[in-house]
CSV table of C-alpha atoms and ligand atoms in Angstrom, one decimal:
chain,number,residue,atom,x,y,z
A,1,MET,CA,1.6,16.3,-39.4
A,2,SER,CA,5.3,16.6,-40.0
A,3,ALA,CA,7.1,19.9,-39.5
A,4,LYS,CA,7.1,22.2,-42.5
A,5,SER,CA,9.6,20.9,-45.0
A,6,ASN,CA,11.4,23.0,-47.6
A,7,LYS,CA,10.1,20.7,-50.3
A,8,VAL,CA,7.2,22.0,-52.4
A,9,ALA,CA,4.7,19.9,-54.4
A,10,MET,CA,2.0,21.2,-56.7
A,11,ILE,CA,-0.9,18.9,-57.4
A,12,THR,CA,-3.3,19.7,-60.3
A,13,GLY,CA,-6.9,18.7,-59.7
A,14,GLY,CA,-6.1,18.9,-56.0
A,15,GLY,CA,-9.6,20.1,-55.1
A,16,GLN,CA,-11.3,16.8,-54.9
A,17,GLY,CA,-11.0,13.0,-55.3
A,18,ILE,CA,-7.6,11.5,-55.8
A,19,GLY,CA,-5.9,14.9,-56.1
A,20,GLU,CA,-7.3,15.9,-52.7
A,21,ALA,CA,-6.0,12.7,-51.1
A,22,ILE,CA,-2.6,13.2,-52.7
A,23,CYS,CA,-2.4,16.8,-51.3
A,24,LYS,CA,-3.3,15.6,-47.8
A,25,ARG,CA,-0.9,12.6,-48.0
A,26,LEU,CA,2.1,14.7,-49.3
A,27,ALA,CA,1.4,17.3,-46.6
A,28,LYS,CA,1.7,14.5,-44.0
A,29,ASP,CA,5.0,13.5,-45.7
A,30,GLY,CA,6.2,17.0,-45.0
A,31,PHE,CA,5.8,18.8,-48.3
A,32,SER,CA,4.4,22.3,-48.6
A,33,ILE,CA,1.4,21.9,-50.9
A,34,SER,CA,0.0,23.9,-53.8
A,35,VAL,CA,-3.5,22.7,-54.3
A,36,ALA,CA,-4.0,23.7,-58.0
A,37,ASP,CA,-7.5,23.3,-59.4
A,38,LEU,CA,-9.9,24.9,-61.9
A,39,ASN,CA,-12.4,24.9,-59.0
A,40,GLU,CA,-11.0,27.6,-56.7
A,41,ILE,CA,-13.5,27.0,-54.0
A,42,ASN,CA,-12.6,23.3,-53.6
A,43,ALA,CA,-8.9,24.1,-53.8
A,44,ALA,CA,-9.3,26.6,-51.0
A,45,LYS,CA,-11.2,24.1,-48.9
A,46,VAL,CA,-8.4,21.5,-49.2
A,47,ALA,CA,-5.7,24.0,-48.5
A,48,LYS,CA,-7.6,25.2,-45.4
A,49,ALA,CA,-8.0,21.6,-44.1
A,50,ILE,CA,-4.2,21.0,-44.5
A,51,ASN,CA,-3.3,24.2,-42.7
A,52,GLU,CA,-5.7,23.5,-39.9
A,53,GLU,CA,-4.0,20.1,-39.5
A,54,GLY,CA,-0.6,21.8,-39.0
A,55,GLY,CA,0.6,21.5,-42.6
A,56,SER,CA,1.4,24.2,-45.1
A,57,ALA,CA,-0.7,24.7,-48.2
A,58,ILE,CA,-1.9,27.3,-50.6
A,59,ALA,CA,-4.7,27.2,-53.2
A,60,VAL,CA,-4.0,28.2,-56.8
A,61,GLN,CA,-6.4,28.4,-59.6
A,62,VAL,CA,-5.3,26.7,-62.8
A,63,ASP,CA,-6.8,25.5,-66.1
A,64,VAL,CA,-4.4,22.8,-67.1
A,65,ALA,CA,-5.7,23.0,-70.7
A,66,ASP,CA,-4.2,26.5,-70.9
A,67,ARG,CA,-0.4,26.6,-71.1
A,68,GLU,CA,-0.1,30.1,-69.8
A,69,SER,CA,-2.3,29.2,-66.8
A,70,VAL,CA,-0.1,26.2,-65.9
A,71,PHE,CA,3.1,28.2,-66.2
A,72,SER,CA,1.7,31.0,-64.0
A,73,ALA,CA,0.4,28.5,-61.4
A,74,VAL,CA,4.0,27.0,-61.1
A,75,GLU,CA,5.4,30.6,-60.8
A,76,GLU,CA,2.8,31.5,-58.1
A,77,THR,CA,3.5,28.2,-56.2
A,78,ALA,CA,7.3,28.7,-56.2
A,79,ALA,CA,7.0,32.4,-55.2
A,80,LYS,CA,4.6,31.8,-52.4
A,81,LEU,CA,6.0,28.5,-51.0
A,82,GLY,CA,9.7,29.3,-51.6
A,83,GLY,CA,10.6,26.4,-53.9
A,84,PHE,CA,9.5,23.8,-56.4
A,85,ASP,CA,10.4,20.1,-56.2
A,86,VAL,CA,7.5,17.9,-57.3
A,87,ILE,CA,4.6,18.3,-59.8
A,88,VAL,CA,1.7,15.9,-59.8
A,89,ASN,CA,-0.2,16.2,-63.1
A,90,ASN,CA,-3.3,14.7,-61.7
A,91,ALA,CA,-6.2,16.8,-63.3
A,92,GLY,CA,-8.2,14.9,-65.8
A,93,VAL,CA,-11.7,14.2,-67.2
A,94,GLY,CA,-13.2,10.8,-68.0
A,95,PRO,CA,-16.4,11.0,-70.2
A,96,ILE,CA,-18.0,7.8,-71.5
A,97,THR,CA,-17.5,8.0,-75.3
A,98,PRO,CA,-18.8,5.1,-77.4
A,99,ILE,CA,-16.9,5.3,-80.8
A,100,ASP,CA,-19.9,6.4,-82.8
A,101,THR,CA,-20.7,9.3,-80.5
A,102,ILE,CA,-17.4,11.1,-80.4
A,103,THR,CA,-17.4,14.6,-81.8
A,104,PRO,CA,-14.4,16.8,-82.7
A,105,GLU,CA,-15.3,19.2,-79.9
A,106,GLN,CA,-15.3,16.4,-77.4
A,107,PHE,CA,-12.0,15.1,-78.8
A,108,ASP,CA,-10.3,18.5,-78.5
A,109,LYS,CA,-11.7,19.1,-74.9
A,110,VAL,CA,-10.6,15.7,-73.5
A,111,TYR,CA,-7.1,15.7,-75.2
A,112,ARG,CA,-6.5,19.3,-74.2
A,113,ILE,CA,-7.2,18.6,-70.5
A,114,ASN,CA,-5.7,15.1,-70.2
A,115,VAL,CA,-2.8,15.2,-72.6
A,116,ALA,CA,-1.9,18.8,-73.2
A,117,GLY,CA,-2.4,19.5,-69.5
A,118,VAL,CA,0.2,16.9,-68.6
A,119,LEU,CA,2.6,18.3,-71.3
A,120,TRP,CA,2.3,21.9,-70.0
A,121,GLY,CA,2.8,20.7,-66.5
A,122,ILE,CA,6.0,18.9,-67.5
A,123,GLN,CA,7.3,21.9,-69.4
A,124,ALA,CA,6.5,24.4,-66.6
A,125,ALA,CA,8.1,22.1,-64.0
A,126,GLN,CA,11.2,21.6,-66.1
A,127,LYS,CA,11.6,25.4,-66.5
A,128,LYS,CA,11.2,26.0,-62.8
A,129,PHE,CA,13.6,23.2,-61.7
A,130,LYS,CA,16.2,24.6,-64.1
A,131,GLU,CA,15.8,28.1,-62.8
A,132,LEU,CA,16.2,26.8,-59.2
A,133,GLY,CA,19.3,24.9,-60.2
A,134,HIS,CA,18.2,21.4,-59.1
A,135,GLY,CA,16.3,18.4,-60.4
A,136,GLY,CA,12.8,17.3,-59.4
A,137,LYS,CA,10.1,14.8,-59.8
A,138,ILE,CA,7.3,14.7,-62.4
A,139,ILE,CA,4.4,12.4,-61.6
A,140,ASN,CA,1.5,11.9,-64.1
A,141,ALA,CA,-1.9,10.4,-63.7
A,142,THR,CA,-2.7,7.6,-66.1
A,143,SER,CA,-5.1,4.8,-65.4
A,144,GLN,CA,-5.6,1.0,-65.7
A,145,ALA,CA,-7.5,2.2,-68.7
A,146,GLY,CA,-4.1,3.6,-70.0
A,147,VAL,CA,-2.7,0.0,-69.8
A,148,VAL,CA,-5.5,-2.0,-71.4
A,149,GLY,CA,-8.4,-0.6,-73.6
A,150,ASN,CA,-11.7,-0.4,-71.7
A,151,PRO,CA,-15.0,-0.6,-73.5
A,152,GLY,CA,-16.8,2.7,-74.2
A,153,LEU,CA,-13.8,4.8,-73.3
A,154,ALA,CA,-12.0,5.5,-76.6
A,155,LEU,CA,-11.2,9.1,-75.8
A,156,TYR,CA,-10.2,8.5,-72.2
A,157,CYS,CA,-8.1,5.4,-72.9
A,158,GLY,CA,-6.4,7.2,-75.8
A,159,THR,CA,-5.4,10.1,-73.5
A,160,LYS,CA,-4.2,7.8,-70.8
A,161,PHE,CA,-2.1,5.6,-73.1
A,162,ALA,CA,-0.6,8.9,-74.4
A,163,ILE,CA,0.3,10.0,-70.9
A,164,ARG,CA,2.3,6.8,-70.4
A,165,GLY,CA,4.2,7.5,-73.6
A,166,ILE,CA,4.9,11.1,-72.7
A,167,THR,CA,6.0,10.0,-69.2
A,168,GLN,CA,8.6,7.6,-70.8
A,169,VAL,CA,9.9,10.3,-73.2
A,170,ALA,CA,10.2,12.9,-70.4
A,171,ALA,CA,12.2,10.3,-68.4
A,172,ARG,CA,14.7,9.9,-71.2
A,173,ASP,CA,14.8,13.6,-72.2
A,174,LEU,CA,15.0,15.1,-68.7
A,175,ALA,CA,17.3,12.6,-66.9
A,176,LYS,CA,20.3,14.8,-67.7
A,177,ASP,CA,18.6,17.6,-65.6
A,178,ALA,CA,18.2,15.2,-62.6
A,179,ILE,CA,14.5,15.0,-63.2
A,180,THR,CA,12.6,11.7,-62.9
A,181,SER,CA,9.3,11.1,-64.6
A,182,ASN,CA,6.8,8.4,-63.5
A,183,ALA,CA,3.1,7.8,-63.7
A,184,TYR,CA,0.5,6.1,-61.5
A,185,ALA,CA,-2.4,4.1,-62.8
A,186,PRO,CA,-5.3,3.8,-60.5
A,187,GLY,CA,-8.1,1.3,-60.9
A,188,ILE,CA,-11.7,2.1,-59.8
A,189,VAL,CA,-11.4,4.8,-57.2
A,190,LYS,CA,-14.4,6.1,-55.2
A,191,THR,CA,-14.3,9.8,-56.4
A,192,PRO,CA,-16.8,12.1,-57.9
A,193,MET,CA,-15.4,11.2,-61.4
A,194,MET,CA,-16.0,7.5,-60.9
A,195,PHE,CA,-19.5,8.0,-59.3
A,196,GLY,CA,-20.4,10.0,-62.5
A,197,ILE,CA,-19.1,7.3,-64.8
A,198,ALA,CA,-21.0,4.6,-62.8
A,199,HIS,CA,-24.2,6.7,-63.0
A,200,ASP,CA,-23.8,7.0,-66.8
A,201,VAL,CA,-23.2,3.3,-67.2
A,202,GLY,CA,-26.1,2.4,-65.0
A,203,GLN,CA,-28.5,4.8,-66.8
A,204,ALA,CA,-27.4,3.5,-70.2
A,205,ALA,CA,-28.3,-0.1,-69.0
A,206,GLY,CA,-31.5,1.1,-67.3
A,207,LYS,CA,-30.0,0.1,-63.9
A,208,SER,CA,-28.9,1.8,-60.7
A,209,ASP,CA,-25.7,3.7,-59.9
A,210,GLU,CA,-24.7,0.9,-57.6
A,211,TRP,CA,-25.1,-1.6,-60.5
A,212,GLY,CA,-22.9,0.7,-62.5
A,213,MET,CA,-20.2,0.7,-59.9
A,214,GLU,CA,-20.4,-3.1,-59.4
A,215,THR,CA,-19.8,-3.7,-63.1
A,216,PHE,CA,-16.3,-2.1,-62.6
A,217,ALA,CA,-15.7,-3.8,-59.2
A,218,LYS,CA,-16.0,-7.4,-60.4
A,219,ASN,CA,-12.6,-7.5,-62.0
A,220,VAL,CA,-10.7,-6.3,-59.0
A,221,THR,CA,-8.5,-9.1,-57.6
A,222,LEU,CA,-8.5,-7.7,-54.1
A,223,GLY,CA,-12.3,-7.7,-54.1
A,224,ARG,CA,-12.9,-4.1,-53.2
A,225,LEU,CA,-13.0,-0.7,-54.9
A,226,SER,CA,-10.1,1.7,-54.3
A,227,GLU,CA,-10.1,4.5,-51.8
A,228,PRO,CA,-8.4,7.7,-53.0
A,229,GLU,CA,-5.9,7.2,-50.1
A,230,ASP,CA,-4.8,3.9,-51.7
A,231,VAL,CA,-3.6,5.9,-54.7
A,232,ALA,CA,-2.1,8.7,-52.6
A,233,ALA,CA,0.1,6.1,-50.9
A,234,GLY,CA,1.7,5.1,-54.2
A,235,VAL,CA,2.1,8.8,-55.2
A,236,SER,CA,3.8,9.4,-51.8
A,237,PHE,CA,6.4,6.7,-52.8
A,238,LEU,CA,6.9,8.4,-56.2
A,239,ALA,CA,7.3,11.8,-54.7
A,240,GLY,CA,9.7,10.7,-52.0
A,241,PRO,CA,13.4,9.6,-52.0
A,242,ASN,CA,12.6,5.9,-52.0
A,243,SER,CA,11.8,6.1,-55.7
A,244,ASN,CA,15.0,7.9,-56.7
A,245,TYR,CA,16.2,5.1,-58.9
A,246,MET,CA,13.0,4.8,-60.8
A,247,THR,CA,12.0,6.7,-63.9
A,248,GLY,CA,9.8,6.2,-67.0
A,249,GLN,CA,7.6,3.7,-65.1
A,250,THR,CA,3.9,3.4,-64.5
A,251,LEU,CA,3.0,2.2,-61.0
A,252,ILE,CA,-0.3,0.3,-61.3
A,253,ILE,CA,-2.3,0.8,-58.1
A,254,ASP,CA,-5.6,-1.0,-59.1
A,255,GLY,CA,-6.1,-3.8,-56.6
A,256,GLY,CA,-5.0,-6.3,-59.3
A,257,MET,CA,-7.1,-5.4,-62.3
A,258,GLN,CA,-4.3,-5.3,-64.9
A,259,PHE,CA,-1.2,-7.4,-64.6
A,260,HIS,CA,1.5,-5.8,-66.8
B,1,NAD,P1,-12.4,14.0,-60.1
B,1,NAD,O1,-13.3,14.4,-61.3
B,1,NAD,O2,-13.1,13.6,-58.9
B,1,NAD,O3,-11.5,15.3,-59.8
B,1,NAD,C1,-10.7,15.9,-60.8
B,1,NAD,C2,-10.3,17.3,-60.4
B,1,NAD,O4,-9.7,17.9,-61.5
B,1,NAD,C3,-11.5,18.2,-60.0
B,1,NAD,O5,-11.2,18.9,-58.8
B,1,NAD,C4,-11.6,19.2,-61.2
B,1,NAD,O6,-12.0,20.5,-60.8
B,1,NAD,C5,-10.2,19.2,-61.6
B,1,NAD,N1,-10.0,19.6,-63.0
B,1,NAD,C6,-10.8,19.2,-64.1
B,1,NAD,N2,-10.4,19.9,-65.2
B,1,NAD,C7,-9.4,20.7,-64.8
B,1,NAD,C8,-8.7,21.7,-65.6
B,1,NAD,N3,-8.9,21.9,-66.9
B,1,NAD,N4,-7.7,22.3,-64.9
B,1,NAD,C9,-7.5,22.1,-63.6
B,1,NAD,N5,-8.2,21.3,-62.8
B,1,NAD,C10,-9.2,20.6,-63.5
B,1,NAD,O7,-11.4,13.0,-60.7
B,1,NAD,P2,-10.5,11.8,-59.9
B,1,NAD,O8,-11.3,10.6,-60.0
B,1,NAD,O9,-10.0,12.3,-58.6
B,1,NAD,O10,-9.3,11.6,-60.9
B,1,NAD,C11,-8.1,12.2,-60.8
B,1,NAD,C12,-7.1,11.7,-61.9
B,1,NAD,O11,-7.0,10.2,-61.7
B,1,NAD,C13,-7.6,11.9,-63.3
B,1,NAD,O12,-6.5,12.1,-64.1
B,1,NAD,C14,-8.3,10.6,-63.6
B,1,NAD,O13,-8.3,10.3,-65.0
B,1,NAD,C15,-7.4,9.6,-62.9
B,1,NAD,N6,-8.0,8.3,-62.6
B,1,NAD,C16,-9.2,8.2,-61.9
B,1,NAD,C17,-9.7,7.0,-61.6
B,1,NAD,C18,-11.0,6.8,-60.8
B,1,NAD,O14,-11.5,5.7,-60.7
B,1,NAD,N7,-11.5,7.8,-60.2
B,1,NAD,C19,-9.1,5.8,-62.2
B,1,NAD,C20,-8.0,6.0,-62.9
B,1,NAD,C21,-7.4,7.2,-63.1
C-alpha cells in the first residue's frame, strides 16, 4: 500500500460489496479511509484489513437515512483522521418492487436511505469542506438502473434517477466552493445485494439463484458480470486528481449494458 496520505475519504456502505472494494482501492491510492456503515461489525472488519495491509482506516457507524448520524460520522472522520477530502455516498438498498406491491412504508424506507442518504452526505461534506477552507469531491452511487428503467424496480430506479439529478444540481451549486460532484453507475456486480436480487427473481420464476443471475448477465456486452473491483477502479478515478475537470457526470461502469 502507499504511504499514509493526508487525504481523507469516507465511504458509506463501506462494510461489504462495492463499498468495501472502494475502501480498499482508495486505501491503495493513499487515502486514509473512514469505513462508514450501519453494520459496525463489517465496517470494523474492513478497517482492520486495510490497517493490516499497511493502510490507515477507521470504522464509523452511520445510518445514512438519519441526517444527524451522517453529520456526526463526518465530524468523527475528520477529527480522527485529521481532514476530509472525499465523500463516497455509496450506501443503498435495492428491493424488487413490482408496481402493484409498493407500500408507503417501503417507499419511505427506500427513498430515505437511497435519496435522503445521498443528500445528507452532500450537505455534511459541504459543511466540512467549508470549515476546513478547501474544496473536495462528492461521489454518489447511482446504477445502470438510474439511466434506463429496469422491470420490477420502480422504487430503486426512481431513487437512482433522483441521485443523478441531485448530482448534477450539486455540481452547479457547489462549483463556487471548489467542490466537484459526480456519480458512478455500476451494472450487475457480484455483491450480497445482487445475490439477494437474483435469489428473489429466481424464486419468483420458480428457478434457481444462478438462473436469476443469468437473466441479468445476458445484456452485458463484455459478456461477464462485474466484480466490485471493476467499480472501485472507476471511483478511484473520480476520487483522484485525474478527474479534476469533470463535474455533474455519471460514469457508467457496467460492461456495456447502457450506452448513454
Ligand atoms: P450491499 O447490499 O452488498 O452493501 C450495502 C452496504 O450498505 C451494506 O454494508 C449495508 O450495511 C450498508 N447500508 C445499508 N443501509 C445503510 C444505511 N441506512 N446506512 C449506512 N449503511 C447502510 O450493496 P452493493 O451491491 O455493494 O451496492 C452498493 C451501492 O451500489 C448501492 O448504492 C447500490 O444501489 C449500488 N449498485 C449496486 C449494484 C450491484 O449490482 N450490486 C448495481 C448498481 C448499483
